């Protein structure tokens, strides 16, 4: 795929939903997305809130923390993949844990990609490119 068509493929104006129960992390991810040119970013502070937003909104990408209460990122991912309308939405899981059983569980649940904290804009861009295409 040429770079040119890559530019066409990824709409930087798409809505991105970031999910984390830690406000500081939401701010960090929002800032990283902004550096990458994505400005339409919504936030949810738990999985249940995120699911509600996904069902009424139109999102091109979900970036969710794994470790949240009462609904974890893994539970959210399973709900998204079980919903016919939401199933195709790319889903990147963020976690402080790189334990292989977590990675396997996320893969089995249909995660698009996986980021281990801490990470920078370059890592986020690499993971997003693998899921969305070049931008």
Short mmCIF file of N, CA and C in Angstrom, two decimals, residues 73-131:
data_model
loop_
_atom_site.label_atom_id
_atom_site.label_comp_id
_atom_site.label_asym_id
_atom_site.label_seq_id
_atom_site.Cartn_x
_atom_site.Cartn_y
_atom_site.Cartn_z
N UNK A 73 -11.53 -3.58 31.23
CA UNK A 73 -11.32 -3.40 29.80
C UNK A 73 -11.59 -4.69 29.03
N UNK A 74 -11.24 -5.83 29.63
CA UNK A 74 -11.48 -7.12 28.97
C UNK A 74 -12.98 -7.39 28.84
N UNK A 75 -13.74 -7.09 29.89
CA UNK A 75 -15.20 -7.26 29.83
C UNK A 75 -15.80 -6.33 28.77
N UNK A 76 -15.29 -5.09 28.73
CA UNK A 76 -15.75 -4.13 27.72
C UNK A 76 -15.47 -4.66 26.32
N UNK A 77 -14.26 -5.16 26.11
CA UNK A 77 -13.88 -5.72 24.82
C UNK A 77 -14.82 -6.85 24.42
N UNK A 78 -15.13 -7.75 25.36
CA UNK A 78 -16.03 -8.87 25.06
C UNK A 78 -17.42 -8.37 24.67
N UNK A 79 -17.90 -7.34 25.37
CA UNK A 79 -19.22 -6.75 25.05
C UNK A 79 -19.21 -6.13 23.65
N UNK A 80 -18.13 -5.41 23.34
CA UNK A 80 -18.00 -4.77 22.03
C UNK A 80 -18.00 -5.82 20.93
N UNK A 81 -17.22 -6.88 21.11
CA UNK A 81 -17.12 -7.93 20.08
C UNK A 81 -18.41 -8.75 19.96
N UNK A 82 -19.23 -8.76 21.00
CA UNK A 82 -20.49 -9.51 20.96
C UNK A 82 -21.62 -8.70 20.32
N UNK A 83 -21.38 -7.41 20.11
CA UNK A 83 -22.39 -6.51 19.56
C UNK A 83 -22.14 -6.35 18.06
N UNK A 84 -23.13 -6.74 17.25
CA UNK A 84 -22.96 -6.73 15.78
C UNK A 84 -22.55 -5.36 15.24
N UNK A 85 -23.11 -4.29 15.80
CA UNK A 85 -22.81 -2.93 15.33
C UNK A 85 -21.38 -2.51 15.72
N UNK A 86 -20.96 -2.92 16.91
CA UNK A 86 -19.66 -2.46 17.44
C UNK A 86 -18.50 -3.39 17.09
N UNK A 87 -18.83 -4.62 16.70
CA UNK A 87 -17.82 -5.65 16.48
C UNK A 87 -16.62 -5.20 15.62
N UNK A 88 -16.86 -4.44 14.52
CA UNK A 88 -15.72 -4.07 13.67
C UNK A 88 -14.82 -2.94 14.22
N UNK A 89 -15.24 -2.29 15.30
CA UNK A 89 -14.46 -1.15 15.80
C UNK A 89 -13.10 -1.61 16.33
N UNK A 90 -12.00 -1.02 15.81
CA UNK A 90 -10.67 -1.37 16.33
C UNK A 90 -10.58 -1.06 17.82
N UNK A 91 -9.94 -1.96 18.56
CA UNK A 91 -9.89 -1.86 20.02
C UNK A 91 -8.46 -2.12 20.47
N UNK A 92 -7.84 -1.08 21.07
CA UNK A 92 -6.48 -1.22 21.60
C UNK A 92 -6.55 -1.25 23.12
N UNK A 93 -5.96 -2.27 23.71
CA UNK A 93 -5.96 -2.43 25.16
C UNK A 93 -4.67 -1.88 25.74
N UNK A 94 -4.82 -1.10 26.82
CA UNK A 94 -3.66 -0.53 27.51
C UNK A 94 -3.57 -1.19 28.88
N UNK A 95 -2.37 -1.61 29.24
CA UNK A 95 -2.22 -2.26 30.54
C UNK A 95 -0.82 -2.06 31.11
N UNK A 96 -0.73 -2.15 32.41
CA UNK A 96 0.57 -2.10 33.07
C UNK A 96 1.15 -3.52 33.15
N UNK A 97 0.31 -4.50 32.86
CA UNK A 97 0.71 -5.91 32.95
C UNK A 97 1.06 -6.45 31.57
N UNK A 98 2.21 -7.08 31.45
CA UNK A 98 2.53 -7.71 30.17
C UNK A 98 2.51 -9.23 30.29
N UNK A 99 1.83 -9.72 31.35
CA UNK A 99 1.75 -11.17 31.56
C UNK A 99 1.15 -11.85 30.34
N UNK A 100 1.75 -12.95 29.94
CA UNK A 100 1.30 -13.61 28.71
C UNK A 100 -0.15 -14.08 28.79
N UNK A 101 -0.62 -14.48 29.97
CA UNK A 101 -2.02 -14.93 30.04
C UNK A 101 -2.99 -13.78 29.76
N UNK A 102 -2.59 -12.56 30.13
CA UNK A 102 -3.42 -11.38 29.82
C UNK A 102 -3.46 -11.13 28.32
N UNK A 103 -2.30 -11.20 27.70
CA UNK A 103 -2.21 -10.99 26.25
C UNK A 103 -3.05 -12.03 25.52
N UNK A 104 -2.95 -13.28 25.96
CA UNK A 104 -3.71 -14.37 25.34
C UNK A 104 -5.21 -14.15 25.54
N UNK A 105 -5.63 -13.78 26.75
CA UNK A 105 -7.05 -13.53 27.03
C UNK A 105 -7.58 -12.40 26.15
N UNK A 106 -6.79 -11.34 26.01
CA UNK A 106 -7.20 -10.20 25.18
C UNK A 106 -7.29 -10.60 23.71
N UNK A 107 -6.32 -11.40 23.25
CA UNK A 107 -6.34 -11.87 21.85
C UNK A 107 -7.56 -12.74 21.60
N UNK A 108 -7.84 -13.64 22.54
CA UNK A 108 -9.00 -14.53 22.40
C UNK A 108 -10.30 -13.73 22.37
N UNK A 109 -10.33 -12.61 23.11
CA UNK A 109 -11.53 -11.77 23.16
C UNK A 109 -11.65 -10.87 21.92
N UNK A 110 -10.60 -10.85 21.09
CA UNK A 110 -10.67 -10.10 19.85
C UNK A 110 -10.02 -8.73 19.87
N UNK A 111 -9.05 -8.55 20.75
CA UNK A 111 -8.36 -7.25 20.80
C UNK A 111 -7.61 -7.00 19.49
N UNK A 112 -7.57 -5.74 19.05
CA UNK A 112 -6.87 -5.40 17.81
C UNK A 112 -5.38 -5.24 18.05
N UNK A 113 -5.03 -4.67 19.20
CA UNK A 113 -3.63 -4.52 19.58
C UNK A 113 -3.55 -4.23 21.06
N UNK A 114 -2.31 -4.16 21.56
CA UNK A 114 -2.04 -4.19 22.98
C UNK A 114 -0.89 -3.22 23.26
N UNK A 115 -1.03 -2.34 24.24
CA UNK A 115 0.06 -1.43 24.61
C UNK A 115 0.35 -1.59 26.09
N UNK A 116 1.62 -1.74 26.42
CA UNK A 116 2.02 -1.84 27.82
C UNK A 116 2.51 -0.47 28.29
N UNK A 117 1.99 -0.01 29.44
CA UNK A 117 2.42 1.27 30.02
C UNK A 117 3.82 1.11 30.61
N UNK A 118 4.60 2.16 30.67
CA UNK A 118 4.35 3.47 30.06
C UNK A 118 4.65 3.43 28.56
N UNK A 119 4.06 4.34 27.79
CA UNK A 119 4.32 4.39 26.36
C UNK A 119 4.33 5.84 25.90
N UNK A 120 4.87 6.06 24.71
CA UNK A 120 4.98 7.42 24.17
C UNK A 120 4.18 7.53 22.87
N UNK A 121 4.21 8.70 22.27
CA UNK A 121 3.45 8.94 21.04
C UNK A 121 3.89 8.00 19.92
N UNK A 122 5.19 7.73 19.85
CA UNK A 122 5.72 6.86 18.79
C UNK A 122 5.16 5.44 18.91
N UNK A 123 5.14 4.92 20.13
CA UNK A 123 4.57 3.58 20.36
C UNK A 123 3.09 3.57 20.02
N UNK A 124 2.38 4.61 20.47
CA UNK A 124 0.95 4.69 20.19
C UNK A 124 0.71 4.74 18.68
N UNK A 125 1.52 5.52 17.98
CA UNK A 125 1.37 5.64 16.52
C UNK A 125 1.60 4.28 15.85
N UNK A 126 2.63 3.56 16.28
CA UNK A 126 2.95 2.24 15.72
C UNK A 126 1.76 1.29 15.91
N UNK A 127 1.22 1.27 17.12
CA UNK A 127 0.09 0.37 17.42
C UNK A 127 -1.15 0.78 16.62
N UNK A 128 -1.41 2.09 16.55
CA UNK A 128 -2.57 2.58 15.81
C UNK A 128 -2.42 2.29 14.30
N UNK A 129 -1.21 2.45 13.78
CA UNK A 129 -0.96 2.18 12.35
C UNK A 129 -1.22 0.71 12.04
N UNK A 130 -0.83 -0.19 12.96
CA UNK A 130 -1.02 -1.62 12.73
C UNK A 130 -2.51 -1.96 12.68
N UNK A 131 -3.33 -1.15 13.36
CA UNK A 131 -4.77 -1.39 13.43
C UNK A 131 -5.55 -0.63 12.34
#
